[in-house]
XYZ file of N, CA, C and O in Angstrom:
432
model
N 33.258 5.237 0.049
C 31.842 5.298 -0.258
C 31.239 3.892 -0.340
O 30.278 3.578 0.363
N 31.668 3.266 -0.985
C 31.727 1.485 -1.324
C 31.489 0.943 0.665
O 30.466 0.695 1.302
N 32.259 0.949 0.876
C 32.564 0.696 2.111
C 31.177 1.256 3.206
O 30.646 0.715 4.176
N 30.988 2.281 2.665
C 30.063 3.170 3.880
C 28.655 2.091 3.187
O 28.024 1.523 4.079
N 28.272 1.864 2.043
C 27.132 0.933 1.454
C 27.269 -0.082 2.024
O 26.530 -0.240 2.996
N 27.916 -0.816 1.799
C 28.313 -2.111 2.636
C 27.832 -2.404 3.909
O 26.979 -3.234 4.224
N 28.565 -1.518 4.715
C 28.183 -0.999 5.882
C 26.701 -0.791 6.951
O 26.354 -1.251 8.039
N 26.072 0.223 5.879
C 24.655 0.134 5.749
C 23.847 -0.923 5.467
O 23.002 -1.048 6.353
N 23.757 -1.685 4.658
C 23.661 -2.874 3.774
C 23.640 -3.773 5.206
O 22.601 -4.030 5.816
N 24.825 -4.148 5.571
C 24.539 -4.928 6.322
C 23.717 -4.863 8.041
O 23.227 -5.722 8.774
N 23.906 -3.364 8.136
C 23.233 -3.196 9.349
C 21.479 -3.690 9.077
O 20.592 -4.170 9.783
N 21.609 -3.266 7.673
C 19.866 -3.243 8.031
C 19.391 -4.751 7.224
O 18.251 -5.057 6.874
N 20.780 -5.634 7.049
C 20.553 -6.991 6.651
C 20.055 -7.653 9.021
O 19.280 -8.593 9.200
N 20.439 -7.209 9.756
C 20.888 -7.031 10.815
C 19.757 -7.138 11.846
O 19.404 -7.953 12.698
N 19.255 -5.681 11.281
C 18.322 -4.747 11.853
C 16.994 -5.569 11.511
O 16.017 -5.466 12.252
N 16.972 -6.424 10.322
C 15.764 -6.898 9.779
C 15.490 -8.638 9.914
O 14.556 -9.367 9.579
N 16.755 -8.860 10.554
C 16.428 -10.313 11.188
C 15.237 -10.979 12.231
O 14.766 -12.112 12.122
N 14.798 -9.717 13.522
C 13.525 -9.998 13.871
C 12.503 -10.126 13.696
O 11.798 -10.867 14.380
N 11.864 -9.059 12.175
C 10.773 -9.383 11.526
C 10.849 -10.348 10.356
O 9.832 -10.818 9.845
N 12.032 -10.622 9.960
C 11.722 -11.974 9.164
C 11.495 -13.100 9.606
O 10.935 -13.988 8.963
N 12.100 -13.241 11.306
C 11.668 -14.601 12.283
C 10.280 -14.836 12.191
O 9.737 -15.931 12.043
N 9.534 -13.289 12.327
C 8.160 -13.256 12.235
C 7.381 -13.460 11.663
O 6.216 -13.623 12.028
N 8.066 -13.532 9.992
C 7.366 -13.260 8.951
C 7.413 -14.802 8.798
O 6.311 -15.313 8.597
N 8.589 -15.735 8.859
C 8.819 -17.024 8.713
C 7.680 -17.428 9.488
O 6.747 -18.060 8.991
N 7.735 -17.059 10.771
C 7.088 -18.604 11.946
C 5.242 -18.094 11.398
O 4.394 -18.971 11.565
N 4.737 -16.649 10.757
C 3.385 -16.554 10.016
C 3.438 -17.608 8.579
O 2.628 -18.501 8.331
N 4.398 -17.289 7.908
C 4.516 -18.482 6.387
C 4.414 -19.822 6.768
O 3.811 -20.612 6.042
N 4.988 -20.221 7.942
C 4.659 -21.937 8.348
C 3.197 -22.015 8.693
O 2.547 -22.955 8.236
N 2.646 -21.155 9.422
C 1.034 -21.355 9.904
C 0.686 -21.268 8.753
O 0.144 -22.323 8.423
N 0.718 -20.461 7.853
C -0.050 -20.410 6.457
C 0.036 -21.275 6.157
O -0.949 -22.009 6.082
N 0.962 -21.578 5.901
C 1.184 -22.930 4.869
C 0.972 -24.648 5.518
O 0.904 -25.629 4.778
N 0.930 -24.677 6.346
C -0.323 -25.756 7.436
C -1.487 -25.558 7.027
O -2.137 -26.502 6.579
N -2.056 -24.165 7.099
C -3.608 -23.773 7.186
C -3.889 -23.996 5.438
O -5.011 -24.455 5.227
N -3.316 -23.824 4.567
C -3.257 -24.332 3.301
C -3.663 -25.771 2.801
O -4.670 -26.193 2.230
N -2.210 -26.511 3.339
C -3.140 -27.706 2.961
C -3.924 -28.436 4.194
O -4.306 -29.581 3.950
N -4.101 -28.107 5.000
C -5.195 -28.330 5.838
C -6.538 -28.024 4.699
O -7.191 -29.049 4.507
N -6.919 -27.101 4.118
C -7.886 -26.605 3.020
C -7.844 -27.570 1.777
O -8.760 -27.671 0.961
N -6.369 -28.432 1.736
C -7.046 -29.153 0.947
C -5.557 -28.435 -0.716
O -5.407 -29.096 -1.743
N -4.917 -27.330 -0.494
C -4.973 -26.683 -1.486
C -3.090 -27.383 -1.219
O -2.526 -27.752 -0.188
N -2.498 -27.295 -2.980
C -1.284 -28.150 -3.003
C -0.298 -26.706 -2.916
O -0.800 -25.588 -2.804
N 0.845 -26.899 -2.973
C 1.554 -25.826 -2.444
C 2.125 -24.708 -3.977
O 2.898 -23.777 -3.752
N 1.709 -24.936 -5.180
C 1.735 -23.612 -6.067
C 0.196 -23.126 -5.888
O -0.257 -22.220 -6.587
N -0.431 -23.669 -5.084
C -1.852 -22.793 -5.217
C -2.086 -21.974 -4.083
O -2.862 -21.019 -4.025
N -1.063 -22.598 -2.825
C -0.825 -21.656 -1.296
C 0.136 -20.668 -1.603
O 0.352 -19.720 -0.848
N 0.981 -20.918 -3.145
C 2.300 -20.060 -2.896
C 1.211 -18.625 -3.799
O 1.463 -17.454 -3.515
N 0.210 -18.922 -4.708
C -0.458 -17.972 -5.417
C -1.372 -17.061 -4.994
O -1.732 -15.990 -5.483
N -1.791 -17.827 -3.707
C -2.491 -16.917 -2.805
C -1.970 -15.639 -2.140
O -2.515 -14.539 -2.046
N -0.586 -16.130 -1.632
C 0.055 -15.671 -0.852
C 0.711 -14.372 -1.539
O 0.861 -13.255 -1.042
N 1.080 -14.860 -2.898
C 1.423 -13.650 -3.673
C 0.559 -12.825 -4.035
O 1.049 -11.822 -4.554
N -0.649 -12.847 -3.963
C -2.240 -12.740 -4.510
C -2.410 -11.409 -3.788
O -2.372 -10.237 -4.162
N -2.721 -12.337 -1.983
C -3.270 -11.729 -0.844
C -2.250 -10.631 -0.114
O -1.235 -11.326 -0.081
N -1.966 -9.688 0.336
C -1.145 -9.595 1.085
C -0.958 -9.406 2.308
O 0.117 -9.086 2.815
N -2.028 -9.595 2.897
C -2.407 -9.741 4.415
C -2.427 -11.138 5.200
O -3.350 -11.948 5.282
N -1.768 -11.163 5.484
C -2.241 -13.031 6.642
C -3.195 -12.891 7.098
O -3.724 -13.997 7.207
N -3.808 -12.128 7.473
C -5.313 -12.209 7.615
C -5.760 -12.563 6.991
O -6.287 -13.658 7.183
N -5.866 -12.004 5.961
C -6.699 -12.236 4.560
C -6.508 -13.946 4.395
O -7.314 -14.856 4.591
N -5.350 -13.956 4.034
C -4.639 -15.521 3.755
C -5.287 -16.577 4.507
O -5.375 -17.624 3.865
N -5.739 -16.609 5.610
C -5.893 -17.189 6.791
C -7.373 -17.193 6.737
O -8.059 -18.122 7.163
N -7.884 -15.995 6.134
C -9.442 -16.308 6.499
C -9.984 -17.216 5.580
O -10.731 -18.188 5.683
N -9.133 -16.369 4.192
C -9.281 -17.225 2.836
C -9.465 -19.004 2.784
O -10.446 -19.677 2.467
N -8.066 -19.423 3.242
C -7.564 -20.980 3.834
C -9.236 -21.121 4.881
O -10.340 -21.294 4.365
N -9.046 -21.025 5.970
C -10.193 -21.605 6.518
C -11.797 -21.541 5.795
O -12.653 -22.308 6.236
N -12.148 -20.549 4.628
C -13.150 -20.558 4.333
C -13.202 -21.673 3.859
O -13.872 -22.618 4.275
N -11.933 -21.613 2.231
C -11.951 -22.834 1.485
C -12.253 -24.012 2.327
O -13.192 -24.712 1.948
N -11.614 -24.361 3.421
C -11.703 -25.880 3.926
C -12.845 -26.088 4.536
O -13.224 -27.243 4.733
N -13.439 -25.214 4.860
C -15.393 -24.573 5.095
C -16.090 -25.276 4.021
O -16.942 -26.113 4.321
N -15.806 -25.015 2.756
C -16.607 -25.458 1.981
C -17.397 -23.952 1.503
O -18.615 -24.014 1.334
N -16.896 -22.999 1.353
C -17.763 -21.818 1.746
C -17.649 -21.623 0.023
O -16.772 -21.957 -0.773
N -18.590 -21.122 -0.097
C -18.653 -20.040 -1.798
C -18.052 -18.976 -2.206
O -17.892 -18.126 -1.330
N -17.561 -18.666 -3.504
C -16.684 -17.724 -4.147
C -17.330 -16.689 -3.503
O -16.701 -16.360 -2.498
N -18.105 -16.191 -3.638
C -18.632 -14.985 -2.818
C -18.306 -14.598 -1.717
O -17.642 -13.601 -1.435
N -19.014 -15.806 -0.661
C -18.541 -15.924 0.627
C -17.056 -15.363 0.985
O -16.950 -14.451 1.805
N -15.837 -15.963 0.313
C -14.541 -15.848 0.640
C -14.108 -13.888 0.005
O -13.389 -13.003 0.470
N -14.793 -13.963 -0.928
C -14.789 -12.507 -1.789
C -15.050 -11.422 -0.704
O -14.212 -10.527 -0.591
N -16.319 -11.430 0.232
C -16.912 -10.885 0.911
C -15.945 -10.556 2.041
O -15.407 -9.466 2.235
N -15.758 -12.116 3.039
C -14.733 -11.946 4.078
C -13.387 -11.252 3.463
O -12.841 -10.348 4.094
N -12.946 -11.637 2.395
C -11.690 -10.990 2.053
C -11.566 -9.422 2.136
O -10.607 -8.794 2.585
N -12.721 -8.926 1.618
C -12.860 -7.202 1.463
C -13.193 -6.792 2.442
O -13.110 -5.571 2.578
N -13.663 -7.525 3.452
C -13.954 -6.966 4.983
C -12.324 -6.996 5.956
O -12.003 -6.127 6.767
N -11.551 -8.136 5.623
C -10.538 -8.249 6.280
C -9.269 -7.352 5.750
O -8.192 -7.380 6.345
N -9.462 -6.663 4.740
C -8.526 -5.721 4.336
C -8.897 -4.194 4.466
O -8.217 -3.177 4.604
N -10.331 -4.458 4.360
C -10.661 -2.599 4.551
C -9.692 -1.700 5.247
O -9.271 -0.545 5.184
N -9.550 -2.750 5.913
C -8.779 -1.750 7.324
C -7.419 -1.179 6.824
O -6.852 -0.298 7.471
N -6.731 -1.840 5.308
C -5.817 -1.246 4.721
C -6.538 -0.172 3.692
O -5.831 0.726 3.236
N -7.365 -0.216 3.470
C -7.648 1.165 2.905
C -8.226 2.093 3.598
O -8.498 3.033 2.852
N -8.522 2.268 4.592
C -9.060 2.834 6.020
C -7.800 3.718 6.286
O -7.785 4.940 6.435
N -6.623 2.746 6.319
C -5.528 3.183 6.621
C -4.892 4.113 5.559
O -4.317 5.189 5.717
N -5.145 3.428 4.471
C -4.425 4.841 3.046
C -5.256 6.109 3.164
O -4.907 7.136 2.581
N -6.202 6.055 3.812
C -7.301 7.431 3.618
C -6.541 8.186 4.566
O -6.203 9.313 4.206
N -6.059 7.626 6.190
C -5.709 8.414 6.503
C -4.375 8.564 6.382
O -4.093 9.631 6.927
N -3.226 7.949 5.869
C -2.327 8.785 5.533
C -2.466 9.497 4.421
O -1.923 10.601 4.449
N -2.998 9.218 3.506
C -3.159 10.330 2.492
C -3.494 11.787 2.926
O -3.412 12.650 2.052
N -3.914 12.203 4.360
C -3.999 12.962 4.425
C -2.824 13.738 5.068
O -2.707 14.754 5.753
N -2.370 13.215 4.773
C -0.556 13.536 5.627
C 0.239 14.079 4.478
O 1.317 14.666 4.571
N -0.705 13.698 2.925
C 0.272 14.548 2.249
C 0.254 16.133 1.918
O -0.655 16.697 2.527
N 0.944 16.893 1.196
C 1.334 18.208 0.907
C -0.336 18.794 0.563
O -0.794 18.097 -0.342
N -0.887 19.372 0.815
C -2.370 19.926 0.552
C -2.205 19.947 -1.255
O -2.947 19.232 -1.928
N -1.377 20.654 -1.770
C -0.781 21.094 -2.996
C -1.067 20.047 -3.897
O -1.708 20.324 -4.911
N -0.599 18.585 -3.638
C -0.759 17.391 -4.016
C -2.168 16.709 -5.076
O -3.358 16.575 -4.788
N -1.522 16.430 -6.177
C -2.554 16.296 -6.859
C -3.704 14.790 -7.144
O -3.232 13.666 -7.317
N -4.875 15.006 -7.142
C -5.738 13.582 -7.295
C -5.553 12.156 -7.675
O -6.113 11.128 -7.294
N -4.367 12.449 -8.755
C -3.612 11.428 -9.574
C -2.767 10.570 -8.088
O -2.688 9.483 -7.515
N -2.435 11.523 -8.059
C -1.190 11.305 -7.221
C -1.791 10.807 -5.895
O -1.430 9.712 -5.466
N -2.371 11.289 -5.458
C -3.278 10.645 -3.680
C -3.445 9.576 -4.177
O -2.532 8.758 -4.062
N -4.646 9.213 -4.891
C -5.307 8.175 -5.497
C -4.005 6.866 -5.631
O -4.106 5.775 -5.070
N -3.044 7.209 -6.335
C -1.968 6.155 -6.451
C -1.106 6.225 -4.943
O -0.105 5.556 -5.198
N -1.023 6.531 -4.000
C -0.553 6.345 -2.679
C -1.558 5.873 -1.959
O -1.341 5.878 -0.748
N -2.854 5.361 -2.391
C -3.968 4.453 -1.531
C -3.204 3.068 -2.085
O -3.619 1.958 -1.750
């Protein structure tokens, strides 16, 4: 059983090496586009934990180095994510009809 985990474990240590290449060579652009803005690297690492879209991250970074206003960046930010709650609406509808309000509501 031990063995069969292991096993698994490592396939999908394996399996998940191409999107972390991806995820790496997006964290270096971020983190250019960061202090390009000006911002030191616990304030790119807070964003990043903040934001969870590189989009977002990215629009954020170029506003700041814009010079743009809290608003401004507030605004673009909720426009550049909609599209993740766009997206929870429609899987939410993928769940069990039965399924209760509580419960949808916390899977957006």
């Amino acid at each position: 059983m031990l063995t069969d985990r292991k096993k698994w474990f490592a396939k999908g240590l394996h399996d998940g090496i191409p999107i972390m290449l991806g995820y790496f060579a997006v964290s270096i652009a971020l983190g250019i586009s960061a202090r390009n803005a000006g911002m030191t690297a616990p304030q790119a690492t807070l964003a990043s934990a903040l934001i969870m879209a590189s989009a977002g991250q990215y629009i954020g970074f170029t506003l700041i180095a814009a010079g743009a206003s809290y608003l401004e960046v507030m605004v673009m930010e909720a426009i550049a994510n909609a599209r993740y709650l766009l997206m929870s609406f429609s899987l939410s509808q993928k769940l069990h009809p039965k399924t209760g309000l509580l419960h949808r509501l916390l899977t957006l």
